[in-house]
Structures are given as C-alpha cells and as structure tokens.
Amino acid sequence: MKRRIRSQIMASILVNSIYAMINYPVILINTLLAPLAILAVVTFASKGTLLPVAAVGALIMNMVSSGTSLQQDLSHLKNDMRLQDMIVSSPTTSLVYIVGMAVSEIVYSIPTLAFLIVLNVIFVKITVIGGLIIFLDMATIFTFSISLGFFLSTFTSDIIQSWGFSGILSPLLTTIPPVYYPITYIPYPYRYLAYLSPTTYASEIAQSQTGFYSSSTSSFVLAWIILISITAVLTYLALKRSRWREI
Amino acid sequence: MRIKTIELSKTYEKKSRALENLSIDVNMNGIFSIIGRNGAGKTTFVRILSTELLPTSGSGYINDKDVIDQAEEVRQEIAVVPQEARPLPWLTPLQTVSSYLMWRGYSYREAKEKGKEALRELGLEDKEGEKSRKLSGGQKRKLMVATVISSEAPIVFLDEPTTGLDYLSRKELWQLLSRMKKDRLIILTTHYLEEAEILGDQIMILDHGKLVDMGNIEDLRAKVKLPYVLKVFSEDFKLEDNELQVHPVSERETFVYGSASKIYGLVPYLVTKKMKFTVEEASLSNIFEQYLGNGEEVEENEKEDS
Ligand SMILES: Nc1ncnc2c1ncn2[C@@H]1O[C@H](COP(=O)(O)OP(=O)(O)OP(=O)(O)O)[C@@H](O)[C@H]1O
Ligand SMILES: [Mg+2]
C-alpha cells in the first residue's frame, strides 16, 4: 500500500477510534452491552439451550452495529463538525475514507469482539472449516453494514436524522430476524419475511455450522449467493452512488 | 495560481438562487477577498470551487483543472476551512492539525512536526495538549486556520476565518496570511471590510449571487460616485448639497461623502470657520455602502482599470 494511503487510513483510525476511546471509555461498555443484553435474555429464556446460537448471533449483531455506529459517527463528523467537507476537498478519496473508518469501527469493538470470540470458543462446537466459514460470513455482513452505514451517512443533513436511521436499522437487521434464535422457530408464511433481511442469510450460514439449522448444500450455496449479492450491491452504492460531493 | 469560473450558477433545491452566471478569471498570488451581505453566495462560491458542492450549471477551474471532472487533481492543490468547521472536541489541537495533515498524505511524524509549527505560528502552542473543547471560540477558529495553513496547498480557501477573533488575534492572523501569500492564492471571505481592504490584493463584491464588482481597492474606488470622505469635528457644521452625502455620526462629528472636487471645494470654508477636519479616500466600507446600501447608485462605469 502506498505510504500516503496508509497515512490517510491511519488518520481515520486515530480520530474515530483511538483518540475517541481514550477520551470516552464509557462507549466501550456501551458497544459490549447491546449484544450482551439480548444474549442474556435469549440464554435465560431458553434455559441455556440457545446459548450457542445467541453467541454467534451476538457476533453478527456486533458486525451490524459497526455499520450503524459508523453511520452515526460519520453523520456527526459531517453535519456537526463539517469535517467531511475538509476531507472531501482533500486528497483522501471516499474509498480510502470508508476503509479507514471501517477499520476504526473494528478497533472500537476489539474489546467486545474479544469477549464474544472467547464466549464462542467455549460454548460453540464447530470444526476448523466451520470456524473459517463463520469468519467469512462475519466479514461479509460487516462489509454489508459498513457500506450501508456510509451510504446513508452521506445523505443525512443532521444528527437527529441519523439517529432515526440507526433506530430503524438495528431492530430490522438484528433483533427481529433470526439472528439470536434458529430460523426454524419462525412458522412458515412468516419465514419468507425473515428472508428480506440479509442478516437472515448470514445467520443461516452460521447456524448451519453450529448445528442449529440443517441446510442442504443447495440452500447453503444459495444463502451465500444472496448474501454476497446484497453486499455487492451495497458496496457499489457506497462507492458510486453515495453523496460524497453535495448537489 | 489561477481560479476561473464561466457562467457559474447554483440553485439549491429548485428554489433559492445562490449564484447567478458568475464569470471571473483571477490569475495571481496573494489574497483574493470576497465580500457581500449574508446570503450573497460567498460560501456557495467557495464550496463549488473547493469541490465540495456541484454547481447547477457553468464551470469552474483551479489552475486550469476542472472542479467537476478533475476533482481528484484539484484536491491535491487546495485546502479549505469551511465556514462552520469546528475542531473535534475530543482531540487536542495538535491531534486536530496532525490528523488533517495525515488525511492529506503526510506521515504521522511529519504531520506532528508540521502541526507543532502551525500551532506556534498561531500562538496556540501552550494549548497543544489540551482537549479542543476547552478552547475559546476564537481559539477554535484559529485552530482551524492552523490546520489548513500547515498543509502546503498552494490554493487555500478560508471562509470567514476571523469571525469571533479579538482585534489583536485578527491582526496576528493578517500578518500570518500576508507572510504565506507570496507563493499562494488565498481566497478569503469576510464581513470585516477593513480586513478585506487591508489584505485583499483583489476584492470581489457579491450580491444576490451576482458579481457586483471586482478589482483592487483603487479600481473599486474609481467606480463609485463619491470616492472621498470629509470628516468634520464641530458642533456647528451644517450642510445641504445634492451632490454630497452627509452623515452625522455624533453631535460633534459629521462625515461627508463626495467627489474630490466637491470635497476639496469645502476646505476653504472650513479653514475660515476654524473647524477641525480630515479628508480621506473612501474606505472599502464606504464603497460597500455606496454599492449595496439603501439604493445608492453606482456610476455606469464599465472600464476595467483606473
Ligand atoms: N444547503 C442549502 N440549501 C438551500 N439553500 C441554501 C443552502 N446553502 C445556502 N443556501 C442559500 O443560498 C444563498 C447563498 O448562501 P451562502 O451560504 O452562499 O451565502 P454567504 O454569502 O456565505 O452568507 P453568509 O455571509 O451569511 O455566510 C442563501 O440565500 C442561502 O439561503
Ligand atoms: Mg457564508
């Protein structure tokens, strides 16, 4: 990677995660608490049987929250601080800005991720291949949510609007769909509705590895195709159709 | 350094017309001041030329590069402080400047060094390590200026950089800008007309998105009807003359705007009456008032230089 681009990415990471974390450590608890709360409810309500599902679900939720919090962070920097104007008019391109900010969100959630990974290693029984599949699954849903978050942030004109977006996205993508519970728990006509959310496919892939959903090879492949397609569309939108320069 | 626009227009959301067929060609190093009333289109002009905003029609060029189609090339050469930019409260001034420099491509080390230097130039070195939220309004403004001047961008846009600065800080900033202007073009918008006059090697007056006039202070002065000011300090001074504009400032002070011959024609009378007075050339604020204030007309004088 060119030195210059490395600096540009580093700047986003420093500003949006490292310096912010040092200054507001309370946000770290905040990012941990959201997935943990649902995890606890699901685990207790199922008398422990759904803990492995919920543990993987919490990871998915963490990936999705990276996107929604990116959306809020960027809206704040854009609308309240006018930082985005300074970035747009600088040599940093929108792609480099997204990559830097995406990494900053990962850095931000390192404590949460570490906790969830330990939880998964202890309670979820998977093969090495299964682990690899779940990793790719998480990477894809992360790319999806970061693209969505960036795309939306460029259209916001104030912070309240951005709270609105994340308030809608969070439940629609993580709480309601079968992220924390097996897909098979949804009775039939409604199951089709669940498939409107890309997180359902991510979850199906993950649950097929943890043994909570037995899918045929063809539906496993189909889930991947759909998940990757949705992610590709969002990435395209973020890179080509976001409002980087205002109109 | 050169900025050029051809028939540049901007209409926001199909209604409000912010710029109308603005065509200018500025080819110089130094300070280009933009003045105009609130809503005149200054910020819109800055944002279009700095590739933050697309125009509705027309075109703009920075050093002959198209701001619409060659934005990436343009962005190598410009740096901007937007009118409403504020430092992030959780960063220290040094982190603010250095992260901006890193976004411009400098390494972490270079960015730190240059950042320190810029903070010193603006007298913020003792605030270097404090959180920006603890800075006063004017210090925050200075910090934003420090941020862009530390970059070596040859064209710098400063949208109202001195709003909220105390008089001495403003003068310090003027000195700094005068030092950095030699090999750069600084586009500066301001509501302090004295500042635009002192700093502006070229001054552009905008009104309702249209170009009112452009030139150095002498050019502008040459185009107004009343380029001289007589200031009389006496309680007894009374005057009525259709060719002069008389503005009582206080009981003991009256300003009279007029042409050179009319103004100097009053001098013998003032001398015989033993009244204290001064005669000056109209300042930019006098000119601004004549252009845009309560309907006072401007001579239909289209010649470019004086
Ligand atoms: N984002 C926007 N949406 C709609 N109208 C806008 C927007 N920004 C500016 N305008 C309108 O465009 C016109 C020019 O605004 P602009 O901000 O360029 O003025 P300005 O000369 O910078 O004023 P000021 O001295 O107050 O900063 C104004 O009438 C304003 O209402
Ligand atoms: Mg403005």
XYZ file of C-alpha atoms and ligand atoms in Angstrom:
585
model
C 0.000 0.000 0.000
C 1.241 3.476 -0.787
C 2.612 5.360 2.182
C 0.226 8.203 1.583
C -2.835 5.995 1.645
C -1.594 4.301 4.791
C -1.403 7.715 6.470
C -4.900 8.608 5.336
C -6.325 5.361 6.714
C -4.366 5.805 9.926
C -5.815 9.302 10.380
C -9.369 7.950 10.326
C -8.482 5.213 12.791
C -6.800 7.634 15.184
C -9.581 10.204 15.072
C -12.591 7.950 15.108
C -11.413 5.217 17.431
C -8.127 5.540 19.266
C -8.414 9.170 20.407
C -12.154 8.804 20.957
C -11.770 5.622 23.033
C -9.163 7.185 25.248
C -11.450 10.125 25.768
C -14.797 8.397 26.187
C -14.096 4.897 27.584
C -17.749 4.598 28.555
C -18.652 3.945 24.901
C -16.733 0.675 25.101
C -19.180 -0.589 27.697
C -21.989 0.636 25.517
C -20.857 -1.403 22.492
C -20.468 -4.504 24.652
C -23.774 -4.150 26.416
C -26.123 -4.179 23.435
C -25.248 -7.668 22.117
C -24.759 -8.969 25.633
C -28.209 -7.911 26.780
C -30.019 -9.878 24.086
C -27.617 -12.770 24.534
C -28.521 -12.946 28.216
C -32.266 -12.750 27.603
C -32.205 -15.469 24.939
C -29.952 -17.721 27.010
C -32.068 -17.477 30.163
C -35.378 -17.738 28.318
C -34.225 -20.905 26.571
C -32.762 -22.346 29.784
C -29.342 -22.262 28.185
C -30.138 -24.339 25.119
C -29.832 -21.417 22.719
C -26.608 -20.025 24.143
C -24.507 -21.209 21.179
C -26.930 -19.662 18.676
C -27.069 -16.437 20.601
C -23.282 -16.307 20.961
C -22.869 -16.422 17.181
C -25.842 -14.065 16.852
C -24.127 -11.562 19.116
C -21.149 -11.598 16.750
C -23.450 -10.883 13.813
C -25.079 -8.090 15.768
C -21.664 -6.666 16.525
C -20.852 -6.587 12.805
C -24.123 -4.843 12.043
C -23.665 -2.335 14.854
C -20.317 -1.377 13.366
C -22.243 -0.149 10.344
C -24.936 1.654 12.276
C -22.440 3.348 14.551
C -20.310 4.251 11.542
C -23.372 5.889 10.090
C -23.850 7.937 13.254
C -20.180 8.808 13.643
C -19.889 9.975 10.060
C -23.109 11.972 10.197
C -21.792 13.725 13.269
C -18.441 14.493 11.649
C -20.180 15.659 8.501
C -23.050 17.729 9.819
C -21.927 18.999 13.199
C -18.224 19.411 12.617
C -18.074 19.978 8.855
C -15.139 17.611 8.860
C -16.384 15.798 5.796
C -16.137 18.987 3.728
C -12.486 19.198 4.697
C -11.933 15.547 3.781
C -13.843 15.757 0.513
C -11.711 18.704 -0.569
C -8.509 16.904 0.467
C -6.620 14.185 -1.432
C -8.379 11.463 0.607
C -10.846 9.636 -1.654
C -14.177 8.315 -0.463
C -12.900 4.722 -0.742
C -9.894 5.419 1.475
C -12.124 7.271 3.933
C -14.544 4.324 4.145
C -11.749 1.806 4.607
C -10.152 3.882 7.367
C -13.449 4.426 9.117
C -14.376 0.739 8.765
C -11.130 -0.281 10.428
C -11.732 2.329 13.118
C -15.053 0.668 13.920
C -13.303 -2.695 14.246
C -10.692 -1.181 16.533
C -13.506 0.282 18.565
C -15.157 -3.062 19.036
C -11.990 -5.024 19.805
C -12.900 -5.467 23.493
C -16.408 -6.625 22.580
C -15.109 -8.861 19.808
C -12.533 -10.415 22.097
C -15.191 -11.201 24.674
C -17.587 -12.662 22.116
C -14.883 -14.751 20.460
C -13.889 -16.256 23.812
C -17.556 -16.981 24.501
C -17.890 -18.653 21.108
C -14.750 -20.725 21.543
C -16.024 -22.011 24.892
C -19.675 -22.652 24.081
C -19.914 -23.258 20.355
C -18.693 -26.545 18.943
C -17.503 -26.172 15.361
C -14.909 -27.608 13.047
C -11.951 -25.600 11.789
C -13.666 -25.296 8.404
C -16.818 -24.202 10.211
C -14.820 -21.538 12.015
C -13.414 -20.318 8.735
C -16.882 -20.201 7.183
C -18.202 -18.197 10.116
C -15.276 -15.807 9.795
C -16.015 -15.207 6.104
C -19.685 -14.880 6.943
C -18.894 -12.177 9.522
C -16.567 -10.375 7.126
C -19.321 -10.274 4.507
C -22.020 -8.978 6.823
C -19.520 -6.419 8.146
C -18.847 -5.186 4.600
C -22.581 -5.007 4.028
C -23.285 -2.938 7.117
C -20.308 -0.611 6.689
C -21.358 0.115 3.106
C -24.920 0.727 4.188
C -23.784 2.967 7.058
C -21.513 5.043 4.856
C -24.073 5.321 2.086
C -26.769 6.580 4.461
C -24.462 8.955 6.308
C -23.703 10.891 3.138
C -27.399 11.684 2.755
C -28.043 12.887 6.281
C -28.236 16.581 6.922
C -28.381 16.470 10.685
C -27.682 14.152 13.561
C -31.295 13.578 14.575
C -31.975 12.141 11.138
C -29.056 9.775 11.560
C -30.398 8.588 14.924
C -33.607 7.858 13.052
C -31.791 5.670 10.532
C -29.964 3.617 13.113
C -33.056 3.316 15.282
C -34.821 1.678 12.346
C -31.938 -0.430 11.092
C -30.889 -2.021 14.347
C -34.138 -3.874 15.122
C -34.831 -4.646 11.470
C -31.438 -6.200 10.938
C -30.614 -7.795 14.266
C -33.358 -8.037 16.852
C -36.296 -9.239 14.771
C -34.616 -11.549 12.199
C -33.429 -14.998 13.324
C -30.026 -13.815 14.465
C -30.328 -14.792 18.114
C -32.595 -17.811 17.580
C -32.859 -20.589 14.980
C -34.656 -19.808 11.735
C -36.767 -22.916 12.181
C -38.529 -21.235 15.098
C -40.379 -18.975 12.668
C -43.564 -20.575 11.338
C -43.949 -20.710 7.623
C -45.537 -17.846 5.872
C -43.531 -15.523 8.159
C -40.253 -17.210 7.436
C -40.328 -15.676 3.962
C -40.443 -12.234 5.569
C -37.297 -13.019 7.507
C -35.535 -13.603 4.224
C -35.926 -9.923 3.410
C -33.082 -9.219 5.792
C -29.533 -10.051 4.710
C -28.715 -10.936 8.297
C -31.042 -13.932 7.978
C -28.746 -15.425 5.337
C -25.670 -14.660 7.411
C -27.358 -16.275 10.348
C -28.447 -19.303 8.331
C -24.870 -19.849 7.206
C -23.573 -19.542 10.748
C -26.282 -21.735 12.240
C -25.634 -24.431 9.656
C -22.085 -24.636 11.005
C -23.111 -24.750 14.641
C -25.688 -27.462 14.039
C -28.826 -25.459 14.735
C -30.003 -25.485 11.166
C -29.527 -28.327 8.748
C -29.467 -26.935 5.281
C -28.968 -28.746 2.025
C -25.880 -27.885 0.035
C -28.002 -26.055 -2.482
C -29.702 -23.808 0.056
C -26.326 -23.184 1.738
C -24.884 -22.078 -1.584
C -27.988 -20.040 -2.317
C -27.670 -18.235 1.032
C -24.095 -17.324 0.164
C -25.034 -16.127 -3.294
C -27.786 -13.901 -1.971
C -25.686 -12.549 0.896
C -22.770 -11.758 -1.392
C -25.059 -10.177 -3.987
C -26.725 -7.889 -1.461
C -23.309 -6.932 -0.104
C -22.009 -6.267 -3.607
C -24.962 -4.006 -4.370
C -24.472 -2.030 -1.156
C -20.737 -1.728 -1.753
C -21.450 -0.444 -5.234
C -23.918 2.081 -3.829
C -21.452 3.234 -1.187
C -18.643 3.713 -3.669
C -20.527 5.040 -6.651
C -23.841 6.421 -5.530
C -23.191 7.990 -2.163
C -23.361 11.743 -1.887
C -19.678 12.362 -1.279
C -19.864 15.699 -3.001
C -23.087 17.570 -2.334
C -25.538 18.548 -5.013
C -2.249 30.446 -9.226
C -5.457 30.762 -11.112
C -9.161 30.386 -10.427
C -11.657 30.781 -13.170
C -15.398 30.391 -13.469
C -17.591 30.521 -16.541
C -21.285 31.325 -16.128
C -21.250 29.559 -12.787
C -24.738 29.182 -11.297
C -26.130 27.391 -8.305
C -29.769 26.926 -7.426
C -30.433 24.948 -4.259
C -33.372 22.593 -4.321
C -35.018 24.259 -7.325
C -35.763 27.420 -5.389
C -33.126 29.571 -3.847
C -30.696 31.034 -6.315
C -27.320 31.313 -4.655
C -25.072 32.109 -7.611
C -26.017 33.515 -10.968
C -23.843 33.363 -14.078
C -20.673 34.243 -12.275
C -17.724 34.580 -14.624
C -14.358 35.578 -13.205
C -10.752 34.902 -14.020
C -8.221 35.549 -11.275
C -4.613 34.833 -12.057
C -2.354 35.908 -9.239
C -0.636 35.090 -5.993
C -1.893 36.861 -2.928
C -5.193 37.329 -1.200
C -8.498 37.343 -3.002
C -11.140 38.775 -0.665
C -14.806 38.048 -1.180
C -17.314 40.330 0.488
C -21.082 40.562 0.348
C -24.088 40.573 2.614
C -25.387 37.480 4.426
C -26.690 35.081 1.824
C -24.836 36.765 -1.034
C -23.350 33.461 -2.195
C -19.823 33.609 -0.784
C -19.892 30.192 0.853
C -21.595 28.668 -2.164
C -18.809 30.013 -4.364
C -16.139 28.632 -2.040
C -17.787 25.224 -1.759
C -18.150 24.805 -5.506
C -14.565 25.770 -6.273
C -13.252 23.585 -3.477
C -15.050 20.551 -4.986
C -17.465 20.106 -2.071
C -20.570 21.076 -3.972
C -21.674 20.662 -7.573
C -22.888 23.731 -9.455
C -26.251 23.698 -11.217
C -24.649 24.979 -14.402
C -21.480 26.575 -15.651
C -17.933 25.551 -14.894
C -15.054 26.310 -12.567
C -11.311 25.770 -12.831
C -8.495 25.670 -10.331
C -5.143 26.106 -12.037
C -6.902 25.154 -15.268
C -8.254 21.915 -13.835
C -11.981 21.402 -13.967
C -13.517 21.295 -10.489
C -16.258 18.979 -11.722
C -14.398 16.450 -13.842
C -10.899 16.678 -12.440
C -11.787 16.954 -8.771
C -9.089 14.494 -7.678
C -6.350 16.586 -9.291
C -7.840 19.799 -7.926
C -7.880 18.351 -4.399
C -4.098 17.930 -4.419
C -3.766 21.697 -4.705
C -6.367 23.093 -2.348
C -7.093 23.234 1.371
C -10.271 24.597 2.920
C -11.594 25.851 6.239
C -15.382 25.712 5.861
C -17.374 28.498 7.461
C -18.853 26.258 10.131
C -15.950 23.867 10.672
C -15.134 23.157 14.296
C -12.373 21.125 15.876
C -13.494 17.756 17.232
C -13.865 18.281 20.984
C -12.140 15.031 21.885
C -8.939 15.850 20.017
C -6.161 18.096 21.214
C -5.149 20.932 18.892
C -2.061 19.010 17.866
C -4.096 15.904 17.069
C -6.530 18.067 15.106
C -3.858 19.547 12.883
C -1.819 16.396 12.502
C -4.745 14.170 11.593
C -5.790 16.630 8.896
C -2.244 16.539 7.547
C -2.320 12.741 7.569
C -5.531 12.872 5.533
C -3.535 14.996 3.131
C -0.959 12.216 2.943
C 1.780 13.264 5.364
C 3.272 10.591 7.599
C 2.470 10.581 11.320
C 5.878 12.043 12.176
C 5.839 14.798 9.552
C 2.274 15.657 10.486
C 3.214 16.077 14.151
C 6.176 18.293 13.368
C 4.292 20.489 10.943
C 1.364 20.627 13.326
C 3.526 21.934 16.150
C 4.950 24.575 13.869
C 1.499 25.734 12.755
C 0.239 25.949 16.331
C 3.258 28.033 17.232
C 2.582 30.379 14.326
C -0.916 30.982 15.606
C 0.092 31.291 19.230
C -1.637 28.104 20.306
C 1.440 26.165 21.375
C 0.546 26.300 25.060
C -2.813 24.685 24.263
C -1.179 21.944 22.213
C -2.016 19.113 24.584
C -5.378 20.254 25.946
C -8.677 18.989 24.639
C -10.122 21.293 21.997
C -13.407 21.544 23.858
C -11.568 23.683 26.397
C -10.612 26.295 23.799
C -12.468 29.579 23.487
C -14.496 30.292 20.342
C -11.739 32.381 18.802
C -9.056 29.844 19.678
C -11.098 27.156 17.926
C -11.283 29.352 14.848
C -7.533 29.900 14.926
C -7.000 26.195 15.269
C -8.990 25.543 12.106
C -6.841 28.079 10.276
C -3.682 26.465 11.655
C -4.962 23.185 10.309
C -5.022 24.263 6.685
C -2.059 26.609 6.654
C 0.126 23.771 7.848
C -0.604 21.948 4.619
C 1.436 23.152 1.707
C -1.590 23.528 -0.548
C -0.947 26.410 -2.961
C -4.600 27.467 -3.021
C -6.293 27.972 0.321
C -9.947 28.770 0.935
C -10.760 30.444 4.248
C -14.464 31.030 4.748
C -14.752 33.729 7.418
C -11.601 32.694 9.281
C -11.548 35.725 11.547
C -15.138 35.747 12.779
C -15.005 35.847 16.554
C -11.321 36.686 16.835
C -10.287 39.575 19.040
C -8.704 42.567 17.323
C -5.126 41.621 18.128
C -5.585 37.996 17.132
C -7.079 39.179 13.909
C -4.057 41.343 13.252
C -1.767 38.422 14.034
C -3.655 36.342 11.541
C -3.367 39.118 8.957
C 0.391 39.100 9.390
C 0.458 35.368 9.041
C -1.667 35.447 5.905
C 0.486 38.209 4.454
C 3.557 36.073 5.062
C 2.073 32.992 3.470
C 0.501 34.701 0.497
C 3.679 35.122 -1.536
C 3.543 31.827 -3.319
C -0.098 31.031 -2.779
C -3.548 32.194 -3.622
C -5.664 32.655 -0.519
C -9.395 33.018 -1.071
C -10.794 34.752 1.960
C -14.372 35.632 2.745
C -15.031 38.116 5.493
C -17.553 40.559 6.906
C -14.794 42.793 8.263
C -14.414 45.223 5.397
C -11.301 46.784 6.832
C -9.756 43.336 6.722
C -10.809 42.771 3.119
C -9.330 46.162 2.267
C -6.032 45.672 4.070
C -5.464 42.118 2.922
C -7.217 41.904 -0.408
C -4.977 42.209 -3.411
C -8.200 41.703 -5.322
C -11.654 42.201 -3.863
C -14.835 40.680 -5.210
C -18.209 42.040 -4.161
C -21.116 39.641 -4.489
C -24.779 40.444 -4.088
C -27.675 38.037 -4.513
C -25.350 35.609 -6.224
C -24.206 38.125 -8.797
C -20.887 39.786 -9.317
C -21.225 43.438 -8.317
C -17.639 44.365 -8.987
C -14.115 43.142 -8.705
C -10.711 44.763 -8.543
C -8.210 46.165 -6.108
C -9.296 48.926 -3.759
C -8.281 51.668 -6.208
C -10.262 50.070 -9.019
C -13.327 49.913 -6.830
C -12.912 53.418 -5.546
C -12.580 54.716 -9.078
C -16.007 53.367 -9.919
C -18.079 54.897 -7.148
C -19.583 58.377 -7.353
C -18.334 59.564 -4.002
C -14.775 58.366 -3.545
C -13.781 60.899 -0.853
C -14.755 61.321 2.775
C -14.610 64.584 4.640
C -14.754 64.155 8.409
C -15.648 67.335 10.250
C -15.318 67.603 14.032
C -17.516 70.507 15.027
C -20.944 71.093 16.558
C -21.673 73.979 14.234
C -21.173 72.230 10.918
C -24.344 72.164 8.805
C -24.515 71.402 5.111
C -27.016 70.587 2.390
C -25.922 69.688 -1.084
C -27.469 67.280 -3.545
C -24.125 66.118 -4.832
C -22.859 65.220 -1.394
C -23.945 62.618 1.116
C -23.982 63.975 4.643
C -23.901 61.506 7.561
C -23.982 62.967 11.053
C -22.059 60.455 13.189
C -22.498 62.200 16.515
C -23.189 65.736 17.751
C -19.599 66.705 17.212
C -18.783 64.621 14.171
C -20.089 64.570 10.602
C -18.979 62.500 7.607
C -19.489 63.854 4.110
C -19.042 61.609 1.059
C -18.372 63.264 -2.264
C -16.215 63.663 -5.338
C -12.718 65.075 -4.955
C -13.629 68.487 -6.377
C -16.746 68.889 -4.245
C -14.959 67.792 -1.076
C -11.887 69.953 -1.605
C -14.200 72.827 -2.509
C -15.405 72.810 1.095
C -11.952 73.143 2.580
C -11.578 76.980 2.410
C -14.908 77.396 4.209
C -13.810 75.001 6.982
C -10.491 76.786 7.322
C -12.104 80.217 7.697
C -14.539 78.786 10.264
C -11.579 77.210 12.103
C -13.228 73.797 12.165
C -11.173 70.630 12.644
C -11.445 68.227 9.697
C -9.756 65.470 7.732
C -10.116 64.423 4.105
C -9.645 60.771 3.244
C -10.231 58.443 0.379
C -13.349 56.374 0.818
C -12.648 53.126 2.639
C -13.976 49.801 1.472
C -16.858 50.116 3.913
C -17.801 53.472 2.370
C -17.620 51.898 -1.053
C -19.569 48.837 0.062
C -22.277 51.084 1.439
C -22.439 53.028 -1.788
C -22.749 49.833 -3.800
C -25.193 47.942 -1.644
C -26.562 50.331 0.944
C -30.043 51.859 0.619
C -30.275 52.164 -3.135
C -27.301 54.465 -3.662
C -26.350 54.121 -7.303
C -23.089 53.191 -8.842
C -21.729 55.034 -11.832
C -22.210 53.139 -15.054
C -18.527 52.945 -15.474
C -17.535 49.695 -17.107
C -13.884 50.314 -17.777
C -11.717 47.695 -16.094
C -8.799 49.610 -14.618
C -8.478 53.033 -13.155
N -27.697 23.942 1.753
C -28.522 24.899 1.301
N -29.783 24.622 0.925
C -30.609 25.576 0.461
N -30.264 26.864 0.321
C -29.018 27.218 0.679
C -28.079 26.257 1.183
N -26.928 26.898 1.454
C -27.128 28.185 1.136
N -28.375 28.383 0.664
C -28.931 29.652 0.188
O -28.072 30.164 -0.798
C -27.858 31.561 -0.628
C -26.391 31.851 -0.519
O -25.893 31.269 0.656
P -24.368 31.313 1.063
O -24.198 30.424 2.224
O -23.536 31.040 -0.134
O -24.205 32.847 1.499
P -22.986 33.608 2.178
O -22.653 34.752 1.294
O -21.898 32.676 2.500
O -23.659 34.171 3.500
P -23.036 34.422 4.969
O -22.306 35.697 4.916
O -24.241 34.532 5.817
O -22.190 33.251 5.295
C -28.677 31.963 0.593
O -29.866 32.543 0.134
C -28.972 30.683 1.307
O -30.228 30.707 1.897
Mg -21.032 32.056 4.206
